PDB file of C-alpha atoms in Angstrom:
ATOM      1  CA  MET A 539      98.154  64.771 133.288  1.00 83.00           C
ATOM      2  CA  THR A 540      96.957  64.125 129.735  1.00 95.00           C
ATOM      3  CA  ALA A 541      97.899  66.412 126.868  1.00 97.00           C
ATOM      4  CA  LEU A 542      95.909  66.365 123.637  1.00 98.00           C
ATOM      5  CA  VAL A 543      97.498  67.587 120.397  1.00 98.00           C
ATOM      6  CA  GLY A 544      95.164  68.157 117.436  1.00 98.00           C
ATOM      7  CA  PHE A 545      96.847  68.624 114.055  1.00 97.00           C
ATOM      8  CA  ASP A 546      95.320  69.688 110.782  1.00 98.00           C
ATOM      9  CA  LEU A 547      96.911  67.593 108.036  1.00 98.00           C
ATOM     10  CA  ASP A 548      97.282  69.213 104.598  1.00 96.00           C
ATOM     11  CA  ARG A 549      99.706  72.147 104.548  1.00 97.00           C
ATOM     12  CA  THR A 550     100.141  71.788 108.300  1.00 98.00           C
ATOM     13  CA  VAL A 551     101.755  68.390 108.889  1.00 98.00           C
ATOM     14  CA  VAL A 552     101.740  66.845 105.380  1.00 98.00           C
ATOM     15  CA  TYR A 553     102.517  68.624 102.122  1.00 98.00           C
ATOM     16  CA  SER A 554     102.007  67.990  98.429  1.00 97.00           C
ATOM     17  CA  SER A 555     104.980  68.538  96.149  1.00 96.00           C
ATOM     18  CA  ALA A 556     103.476  71.890  95.102  1.00 94.00           C
ATOM     19  CA  ALA A 557     103.260  73.028  98.738  1.00 96.00           C
ATOM     20  CA  LEU A 558     106.786  72.091  99.912  1.00 98.00           C
ATOM     21  CA  MET A 559     108.113  75.660  99.473  1.00 97.00           C
ATOM     22  CA  LEU A 560     111.743  74.573  99.330  1.00 96.00           C
ATOM     23  CA  ASP A 561     113.582  77.622  98.014  1.00 91.00           C
ATOM     24  CA  GLY A 562     117.214  76.603  98.497  1.00 89.00           C
ATOM     25  CA  PRO A 563     119.445  74.456  96.292  1.00 94.00           C
ATOM     26  CA  ASP A 564     118.268  70.895  95.746  1.00 95.00           C
ATOM     27  CA  GLU A 565     121.298  69.423  97.488  1.00 95.00           C
ATOM     28  CA  ALA A 566     120.322  71.304 100.669  1.00 94.00           C
ATOM     29  CA  ALA A 567     116.730  70.033 100.708  1.00 96.00           C
ATOM     30  CA  PRO A 568     115.656  68.017 103.764  1.00 97.00           C
ATOM     31  CA  SER A 569     115.139  64.297 103.542  1.00 98.00           C
ATOM     32  CA  LEU A 570     111.456  63.620 102.832  1.00 98.00           C
ATOM     33  CA  VAL A 571     109.235  60.629 103.539  1.00 98.00           C
ATOM     34  CA  VAL A 572     106.041  59.762 101.662  1.00 98.00           C
ATOM     35  CA  THR A 573     102.916  60.079 103.798  1.00 98.00           C
ATOM     36  CA  GLU A 574     100.328  59.390 101.096  1.00 98.00           C
ATOM     37  CA  VAL A 575     100.076  57.403  97.881  1.00 98.00           C
ATOM     38  CA  TYR A 576      97.227  58.057  95.434  1.00 97.00           C
ATOM     39  CA  GLN A 577      96.637  55.985  92.318  1.00 96.00           C
ATOM     40  CA  GLY A 578     100.031  54.370  92.758  1.00 97.00           C
ATOM     41  CA  LEU A 579     101.983  57.635  92.979  1.00 97.00           C
ATOM     42  CA  PRO A 580     103.363  59.582  95.973  1.00 98.00           C
ATOM     43  CA  LEU A 581     101.136  62.550  96.775  1.00 97.00           C
ATOM     44  CA  SER A 582     101.987  63.934 100.227  1.00 98.00           C
ATOM     45  CA  PHE A 583     105.202  64.248 102.208  1.00 98.00           C
ATOM     46  CA  MET A 584     106.770  65.316 105.489  1.00 98.00           C
ATOM     47  CA  THR A 585     110.406  65.633 106.464  1.00 98.00           C
ATOM     48  CA  ARG A 586     112.110  62.630 108.007  1.00 98.00           C
ATOM     49  CA  THR A 587     112.885  64.777 111.037  1.00 98.00           C
ATOM     50  CA  ALA A 588     109.189  65.640 111.383  1.00 98.00           C
ATOM     51  CA  GLU A 589     108.244  61.967 111.150  1.00 98.00           C
ATOM     52  CA  ARG A 590     110.617  61.058 113.979  1.00 98.00           C
ATOM     53  CA  ALA A 591     109.479  63.998 116.101  1.00 98.00           C
ATOM     54  CA  LEU A 592     105.813  63.089 115.603  1.00 98.00           C
ATOM     55  CA  ALA A 593     106.463  59.502 116.706  1.00 98.00           C
ATOM     56  CA  THR A 594     108.171  60.811 119.852  1.00 98.00           C
ATOM     57  CA  LEU A 595     105.317  63.247 120.505  1.00 98.00           C
ATOM     58  CA  ALA A 596     102.734  60.453 120.156  1.00 97.00           C
ATOM     59  CA  ALA A 597     104.466  58.629 123.009  1.00 96.00           C
ATOM     60  CA  GLU A 598     104.034  61.675 125.271  1.00 96.00           C
ATOM     61  CA  ALA A 599     100.556  62.923 124.313  1.00 97.00           C
ATOM     62  CA  VAL A 600      97.312  61.907 122.619  1.00 98.00           C
ATOM     63  CA  VAL A 601      97.843  63.039 119.013  1.00 98.00           C
ATOM     64  CA  VAL A 602      94.636  63.503 117.020  1.00 98.00           C
ATOM     65  CA  PRO A 603      94.678  64.212 113.264  1.00 98.00           C
ATOM     66  CA  VAL A 604      91.935  66.767 112.550  1.00 98.00           C
ATOM     67  CA  THR A 605      91.210  67.125 108.845  1.00 97.00           C
ATOM     68  CA  THR A 606      88.706  68.336 106.279  1.00 92.00           C
ATOM     69  CA  ARG A 607      89.410  65.130 104.348  1.00 95.00           C
ATOM     70  CA  THR A 608      86.728  62.482 104.150  1.00 94.00           C
ATOM     71  CA  VAL A 609      87.267  59.188 105.968  1.00 96.00           C
ATOM     72  CA  ALA A 610      88.417  57.512 102.734  1.00 95.00           C
ATOM     73  CA  GLN A 611      90.865  60.329 101.969  1.00 95.00           C
ATOM     74  CA  TYR A 612      92.172  60.303 105.525  1.00 97.00           C
ATOM     75  CA  ARG A 613      92.825  56.560 105.411  1.00 97.00           C
ATOM     76  CA  ARG A 614      95.380  57.114 102.641  1.00 97.00           C
ATOM     77  CA  ILE A 615      97.571  59.054 105.081  1.00 98.00           C
ATOM     78  CA  ARG A 616     100.373  57.160 106.831  1.00 97.00           C
ATOM     79  CA  LEU A 617     101.722  58.786 109.983  1.00 98.00           C
ATOM     80  CA  PRO A 618     103.845  57.351 112.815  1.00 97.00           C
ATOM     81  CA  LEU A 619     100.859  57.144 115.179  1.00 97.00           C
ATOM     82  CA  PRO A 620      99.393  54.209 117.150  1.00 93.00           C
ATOM     83  CA  ASP A 621      96.939  51.950 115.312  1.00 87.00           C
ATOM     84  CA  THR A 622      94.422  52.655 118.070  1.00 91.00           C
ATOM     85  CA  GLY A 623      93.358  56.132 119.021  1.00 95.00           C
ATOM     86  CA  TRP A 624      91.350  59.083 117.778  1.00 98.00           C
ATOM     87  CA  ALA A 625      90.963  61.062 114.578  1.00 98.00           C
ATOM     88  CA  VAL A 626      88.579  63.760 113.368  1.00 98.00           C
ATOM     89  CA  THR A 627      87.680  63.838 109.668  1.00 97.00           C
ATOM     90  CA  THR A 628      85.245  65.575 107.342  1.00 95.00           C
ATOM     91  CA  ASN A 629      85.952  68.916 109.054  1.00 94.00           C
ATOM     92  CA  GLY A 630      84.620  67.637 112.369  1.00 96.00           C
ATOM     93  CA  ALA A 631      81.566  65.771 111.114  1.00 95.00           C
ATOM     94  CA  VAL A 632      83.154  62.377 111.812  1.00 96.00           C
ATOM     95  CA  VAL A 633      84.929  61.273 114.976  1.00 97.00           C
ATOM     96  CA  LEU A 634      86.921  58.051 114.582  1.00 97.00           C
ATOM     97  CA  HIS A 635      87.885  55.922 117.570  1.00 96.00           C
ATOM     98  CA  ASP A 636      90.149  52.985 116.797  1.00 96.00           C
ATOM     99  CA  GLY A 637      89.203  53.491 113.150  1.00 94.00           C
ATOM    100  CA  GLU A 638      85.422  53.298 113.612  1.00 95.00           C
ATOM    101  CA  PRO A 639      83.066  56.298 113.183  1.00 95.00           C
ATOM    102  CA  ASP A 640      80.911  57.477 116.058  1.00 94.00           C
ATOM    103  CA  ALA A 641      77.476  57.329 114.396  1.00 91.00           C
ATOM    104  CA  ASP A 642      75.757  59.261 117.187  1.00 91.00           C
ATOM    105  CA  TRP A 643      78.099  62.216 116.729  1.00 93.00           C
ATOM    106  CA  THR A 644      77.355  62.553 113.012  1.00 91.00           C
ATOM    107  CA  ALA A 645      73.616  62.052 113.533  1.00 91.00           C
ATOM    108  CA  THR A 646      73.544  64.913 116.032  1.00 91.00           C
ATOM    109  CA  LEU A 647      75.287  67.213 113.564  1.00 92.00           C
ATOM    110  CA  ARG A 648      72.884  66.296 110.763  1.00 92.00           C
ATOM    111  CA  THR A 649      69.976  67.337 112.991  1.00 94.00           C
ATOM    112  CA  GLU A 650      71.618  70.704 113.671  1.00 95.00           C
ATOM    113  CA  MET A 651      72.362  71.200 109.969  1.00 95.00           C
ATOM    114  CA  THR A 652      68.714  70.715 109.112  1.00 95.00           C
ATOM    115  CA  ALA A 653      67.826  73.453 111.590  1.00 96.00           C
ATOM    116  CA  VAL A 654      70.376  76.148 110.667  1.00 96.00           C
ATOM    117  CA  SER A 655      71.904  75.449 107.231  1.00 97.00           C
ATOM    118  CA  ALA A 656      70.424  75.398 103.743  1.00 97.00           C
ATOM    119  CA  PRO A 657      70.201  71.978 102.050  1.00 96.00           C
ATOM    120  CA  LEU A 658      73.289  70.664 100.279  1.00 96.00           C
ATOM    121  CA  PRO A 659      71.712  70.709  96.754  1.00 96.00           C
ATOM    122  CA  GLU A 660      70.972  74.423  97.107  1.00 97.00           C
ATOM    123  CA  VAL A 661      74.610  75.128  97.883  1.00 97.00           C
ATOM    124  CA  GLU A 662      75.772  72.922  95.004  1.00 96.00           C
ATOM    125  CA  GLU A 663      73.610  75.074  92.730  1.00 95.00           C
ATOM    126  CA  ARG A 664      75.390  78.187  94.011  1.00 95.00           C
ATOM    127  CA  PHE A 665      78.705  76.645  92.930  1.00 96.00           C
ATOM    128  CA  ALA A 666      77.298  76.466  89.417  1.00 92.00           C
ATOM    129  CA  THR A 667      75.814  79.966  89.339  1.00 94.00           C
ATOM    130  CA  GLY A 668      77.624  82.100  91.923  1.00 95.00           C
ATOM    131  CA  LEU A 669      81.242  81.855  90.770  1.00 96.00           C
ATOM    132  CA  PRO A 670      83.032  83.209  87.669  1.00 95.00           C
ATOM    133  CA  GLN A 671      82.644  81.149  84.540  1.00 91.00           C
ATOM    134  CA  GLY A 672      85.575  78.786  84.135  1.00 93.00           C
ATOM    135  CA  ALA A 673      86.608  78.979  87.783  1.00 96.00           C
ATOM    136  CA  VAL A 674      85.024  75.681  88.852  1.00 96.00           C
ATOM    137  CA  LEU A 675      86.545  72.636  87.169  1.00 96.00           C
ATOM    138  CA  ARG A 676      84.486  70.041  89.058  1.00 95.00           C
ATOM    139  CA  THR A 677      82.632  69.654  92.337  1.00 96.00           C
ATOM    140  CA  ARG A 678      82.520  66.806  94.837  1.00 94.00           C
ATOM    141  CA  ARG A 679      80.368  65.923  97.815  1.00 94.00           C
ATOM    142  CA  ALA A 680      82.088  64.939 101.033  1.00 92.00           C
ATOM    143  CA  GLU A 681      80.057  62.081 102.500  1.00 90.00           C
ATOM    144  CA  ASP A 682      76.824  63.974 101.677  1.00 92.00           C
ATOM    145  CA  LEU A 683      77.719  66.502 104.385  1.00 93.00           C
ATOM    146  CA  PHE A 684      79.446  69.328 102.528  1.00 94.00           C
ATOM    147  CA  VAL A 685      80.755  70.199  99.072  1.00 96.00           C
ATOM    148  CA  TYR A 686      84.061  71.293  97.602  1.00 95.00           C
ATOM    149  CA  ALA A 687      85.228  72.297  94.145  1.00 96.00           C
ATOM    150  CA  ILE A 688      88.482  71.930  92.292  1.00 96.00           C
ATOM    151  CA  VAL A 689      89.066  75.429  90.962  1.00 96.00           C
ATOM    152  CA  ASP A 690      91.281  77.320  88.559  1.00 96.00           C
ATOM    153  CA  ARG A 691      92.731  79.984  90.845  1.00 92.00           C
ATOM    154  CA  ALA A 692      93.631  82.158  87.871  1.00 94.00           C
ATOM    155  CA  GLU A 693      89.891  82.436  87.142  1.00 95.00           C
ATOM    156  CA  LEU A 694      88.909  82.942  90.789  1.00 95.00           C
ATOM    157  CA  PRO A 695      89.943  86.363  92.163  1.00 94.00           C
ATOM    158  CA  ASP A 696      89.828  87.002  95.894  1.00 92.00           C
ATOM    159  CA  ALA A 697      86.885  89.370  95.446  1.00 95.00           C
ATOM    160  CA  ALA A 698      84.830  86.572  93.905  1.00 96.00           C
ATOM    161  CA  VAL A 699      85.648  84.265  96.826  1.00 95.00           C
ATOM    162  CA  GLU A 700      84.651  86.967  99.317  1.00 95.00           C
ATOM    163  CA  ALA A 701      81.328  87.576  97.552  1.00 96.00           C
ATOM    164  CA  PHE A 702      80.649  83.834  97.384  1.00 97.00           C
ATOM    165  CA  ALA A 703      81.440  83.464 101.075  1.00 96.00           C
ATOM    166  CA  ALA A 704      79.036  86.284 101.974  1.00 97.00           C
ATOM    167  CA  ASP A 705      76.323  84.673  99.861  1.00 97.00           C
ATOM    168  CA  LEU A 706      76.745  81.297 101.538  1.00 98.00           C
ATOM    169  CA  ALA A 707      77.022  82.810 105.020  1.00 97.00           C
ATOM    170  CA  ALA A 708      73.404  83.897 104.630  1.00 97.00           C
ATOM    171  CA  LEU A 709      72.564  80.218 104.048  1.00 97.00           C
ATOM    172  CA  GLY A 710      74.354  78.991 107.167  1.00 98.00           C
ATOM    173  CA  TRP A 711      77.497  77.790 105.359  1.00 98.00           C
ATOM    174  CA  ARG A 712      81.170  78.784 105.571  1.00 95.00           C
ATOM    175  CA  VAL A 713      83.692  79.016 102.728  1.00 95.00           C
ATOM    176  CA  SER A 714      87.424  78.308 102.710  1.00 90.00           C
ATOM    177  CA  VAL A 715      90.062  78.063  99.961  1.00 90.00           C
ATOM    178  CA  GLN A 716      92.857  75.516 100.427  1.00 83.00           C
ATOM    179  CA  GLY A 717      95.181  75.281  97.463  1.00 81.00           C
ATOM    180  CA  ARG A 718      93.047  74.407  94.429  1.00 89.00           C
ATOM    181  CA  LYS A 719      90.057  73.404  96.542  1.00 92.00           C
ATOM    182  CA  LEU A 720      87.161  75.675  97.475  1.00 95.00           C
ATOM    183  CA  TYR A 721      85.180  74.276 100.413  1.00 95.00           C
ATOM    184  CA  ALA A 722      81.647  75.082 101.547  1.00 97.00           C
ATOM    185  CA  VAL A 723      80.771  73.604 104.945  1.00 95.00           C
ATOM    186  CA  PRO A 724      77.598  73.924 107.079  1.00 96.00           C
ATOM    187  CA  VAL A 725      78.133  76.108 110.147  1.00 95.00           C
ATOM    188  CA  PRO A 726      77.446  73.298 112.682  1.00 95.00           C
ATOM    189  CA  ILE A 727      80.333  71.218 111.281  1.00 95.00           C
ATOM    190  CA  ARG A 728      83.430  72.556 112.999  1.00 95.00           C
ATOM    191  CA  LYS A 729      86.718  70.972 113.924  1.00 96.00           C
ATOM    192  CA  GLU A 730      86.915  72.386 117.440  1.00 96.00           C
ATOM    193  CA  ARG A 731      83.578  70.867 118.434  1.00 96.00           C
ATOM    194  CA  ALA A 732      84.765  67.374 117.544  1.00 97.00           C
ATOM    195  CA  LEU A 733      88.199  67.888 119.103  1.00 98.00           C
ATOM    196  CA  ALA A 734      86.583  69.210 122.286  1.00 97.00           C
ATOM    197  CA  ALA A 735      84.487  66.037 122.439  1.00 95.00           C
ATOM    198  CA  VAL A 736      87.635  63.919 122.202  1.00 97.00           C
ATOM    199  CA  ALA A 737      89.331  66.063 124.863  1.00 97.00           C
ATOM    200  CA  GLU A 738      86.407  65.481 127.213  1.00 96.00           C
ATOM    201  CA  ARG A 739      86.419  61.735 126.636  1.00 95.00           C
ATOM    202  CA  ILE A 740      90.121  61.329 127.392  1.00 96.00           C
ATOM    203  CA  GLY A 741      90.163  63.818 130.270  1.00 97.00           C
ATOM    204  CA  ALA A 742      92.704  66.139 128.637  1.00 97.00           C
ATOM    205  CA  THR A 743      94.351  68.598 131.015  1.00 95.00           C
ATOM    206  CA  ARG A 744      96.075  70.608 128.249  1.00 96.00           C
ATOM    207  CA  THR A 745      95.080  71.094 124.617  1.00 98.00           C
ATOM    208  CA  ILE A 746      97.342  72.071 121.728  1.00 98.00           C
ATOM    209  CA  ALA A 747      96.081  72.626 118.185  1.00 98.00           C
ATOM    210  CA  ALA A 748      97.754  73.443 114.870  1.00 98.00           C
ATOM    211  CA  GLY A 749      96.312  74.458 111.509  1.00 98.00           C
ATOM    212  CA  ASP A 750      96.682  76.829 108.574  1.00 96.00           C
ATOM    213  CA  SER A 751      93.205  77.501 107.146  1.00 92.00           C
ATOM    214  CA  LEU A 752      90.163  79.565 108.051  1.00 89.00           C
ATOM    215  CA  LEU A 753      88.399  76.306 108.888  1.00 89.00           C
ATOM    216  CA  ASP A 754      91.015  75.819 111.646  1.00 96.00           C
ATOM    217  CA  ARG A 755      90.484  79.230 113.238  1.00 94.00           C
ATOM    218  CA  GLU A 756      87.991  78.217 115.942  1.00 95.00           C
ATOM    219  CA  MET A 757      90.027  75.125 116.785  1.00 97.00           C
ATOM    220  CA  LEU A 758      93.114  77.248 117.383  1.00 98.00           C
ATOM    221  CA  ALA A 759      91.172  79.781 119.434  1.00 97.00           C
ATOM    222  CA  TRP A 760      89.698  76.972 121.566  1.00 97.00           C
ATOM    223  CA  ALA A 761      93.019  75.301 122.417  1.00 98.00           C
ATOM    224  CA  ASP A 762      95.242  76.212 125.347  1.00 97.00           C
ATOM    225  CA  VAL A 763      98.138  76.534 122.896  1.00 98.00           C
ATOM    226  CA  ALA A 764      97.633  77.331 119.200  1.00 98.00           C
ATOM    227  CA  ILE A 765     100.232  76.942 116.456  1.00 98.00           C
ATOM    228  CA  ARG A 766     100.022  77.963 112.833  1.00 98.00           C
ATOM    229  CA  PRO A 767     102.574  77.904 110.022  1.00 98.00           C
ATOM    230  CA  ALA A 768     103.813  81.107 108.410  1.00 98.00           C
ATOM    231  CA  HIS A 769     101.754  80.358 105.298  1.00 97.00           C
ATOM    232  CA  GLY A 770      98.141  79.580 104.398  1.00 94.00           C
ATOM    233  CA  GLU A 771      94.827  81.400 104.804  1.00 91.00           C
ATOM    234  CA  LEU A 772      95.324  82.355 108.437  1.00 96.00           C
ATOM    235  CA  HIS A 773      98.763  83.767 107.706  1.00 97.00           C
ATOM    236  CA  ALA A 774      97.441  85.698 104.701  1.00 94.00           C
ATOM    237  CA  VAL A 775      94.839  87.494 106.844  1.00 94.00           C
ATOM    238  CA  GLY A 776      97.268  87.980 109.718  1.00 97.00           C
ATOM    239  CA  TRP A 777      95.152  85.999 112.159  1.00 97.00           C
ATOM    240  CA  THR A 778      96.431  86.094 115.707  1.00 97.00           C
ATOM    241  CA  ALA A 779      95.327  85.221 119.241  1.00 96.00           C
ATOM    242  CA  PRO A 780      96.822  85.458 122.742  1.00 96.00           C
ATOM    243  CA  ASN A 781      97.552  81.716 122.780  1.00 96.00           C
ATOM    244  CA  LEU A 782      99.133  81.654 119.301  1.00 98.00           C
ATOM    245  CA  ARG A 783     102.615  80.643 118.226  1.00 98.00           C
ATOM    246  CA  VAL A 784     103.700  81.058 114.601  1.00 98.00           C
ATOM    247  CA  THR A 785     106.497  79.144 112.904  1.00 98.00           C
ATOM    248  CA  SER A 786     109.434  81.011 111.434  1.00 98.00           C
ATOM    249  CA  ALA A 787     109.597  78.567 108.510  1.00 98.00           C
ATOM    250  CA  GLN A 788     107.170  78.052 105.648  1.00 98.00           C
ATOM    251  CA  GLY A 789     106.123  74.941 103.751  1.00 98.00           C
ATOM    252  CA  VAL A 790     107.220  71.488 104.769  1.00 98.00           C
ATOM    253  CA  LEU A 791     109.857  72.895 107.136  1.00 98.00           C
ATOM    254  CA  ALA A 792     107.069  74.700 108.998  1.00 98.00           C
ATOM    255  CA  GLY A 793     105.434  71.320 109.509  1.00 98.00           C
ATOM    256  CA  GLU A 794     108.615  70.093 111.124  1.00 98.00           C
ATOM    257  CA  GLU A 795     108.894  73.202 113.283  1.00 98.00           C
ATOM    258  CA  LEU A 796     105.324  73.171 114.553  1.00 98.00           C
ATOM    259  CA  ILE A 797     105.634  69.555 115.725  1.00 98.00           C
ATOM    260  CA  GLY A 798     108.590  70.739 117.788  1.00 98.00           C
ATOM    261  CA  LEU A 799     106.532  73.625 119.178  1.00 98.00           C
ATOM    262  CA  ALA A 800     103.755  71.201 120.125  1.00 98.00           C
ATOM    263  CA  ALA A 801     106.267  68.928 121.866  1.00 98.00           C
ATOM    264  CA  ALA A 802     107.594  71.901 123.835  1.00 97.00           C
ATOM    265  CA  ALA A 803     104.052  72.794 124.910  1.00 97.00           C
ATOM    266  CA  VAL A 804     103.468  69.219 126.087  1.00 96.00           C
ATOM    267  CA  ALA A 805     106.742  69.253 127.995  1.00 95.00           C
ATOM    268  CA  ALA A 806     105.756  72.528 129.671  1.00 90.00           C
ATOM    269  CA  GLU A 807     102.606  70.842 130.957  1.00 76.00           C
ATOM    270  CA  ARG A 808     104.720  68.168 132.632  1.00 74.00           C
ATOM    271  CA  THR A 809     107.286  70.565 134.128  1.00 68.00           C
ATOM    272  CA  PRO A 810     106.502  71.683 137.705  1.00 61.00           C
ATOM    273  CA  ALA A 811     105.955  75.417 138.085  1.00 54.00           C
TER     274      ALA A 811
END
């Protein structure tokens, strides 16, 4: 039996200092480990307990990071996982095996994008004209596949995001807000499609997935067992499913808890009925 565990990264397994959500006294805070360094400074963290639990889980199942980050951004992350294995980046547009991209996978998606989604420059123009003035601080392309903006949330009300999402939906693109980033991604690029391809290649008999954002929704619905933290976009809209488990904790402690829930789901697969 082979269990596959697909984890979103940011605000699911790793957390910036702004996303830790540690409300108690400082002396009661959990021990943290740095999972990412950017420009010489620590940027992302997980609890030490979560790090140990993830290493144990990786010995029992195939653990696959599944992230909206580009390949370069993903390679900054340091997790206690084997050097060889699988990862999904760029919201599902890139499948990495032993660190190398599967070119055929991305080429297939580009063909589908041409058929069903408006060109990237047209969507970039909508970022400039379809959002409140002052909301967009800067925009970035992700490997020429999709676009995201760093935004000022104070200048970007929920109603404006909803209107922008409806506008882009007509163009074959989906919108998601994660922290200070507003993503627009072509409809064919989806995390669950890439994770399902990995599951097929390894012959997975049980699939577990965890994530917090709207871009994780289909991945969670696809998995045998879905886990989400009690924060993030999915929590805000009250998203649920028959296969869903929700953490009791929020922030970095939710990351620790959901690794434990994934381990329990893997153990259940190995326990005779």
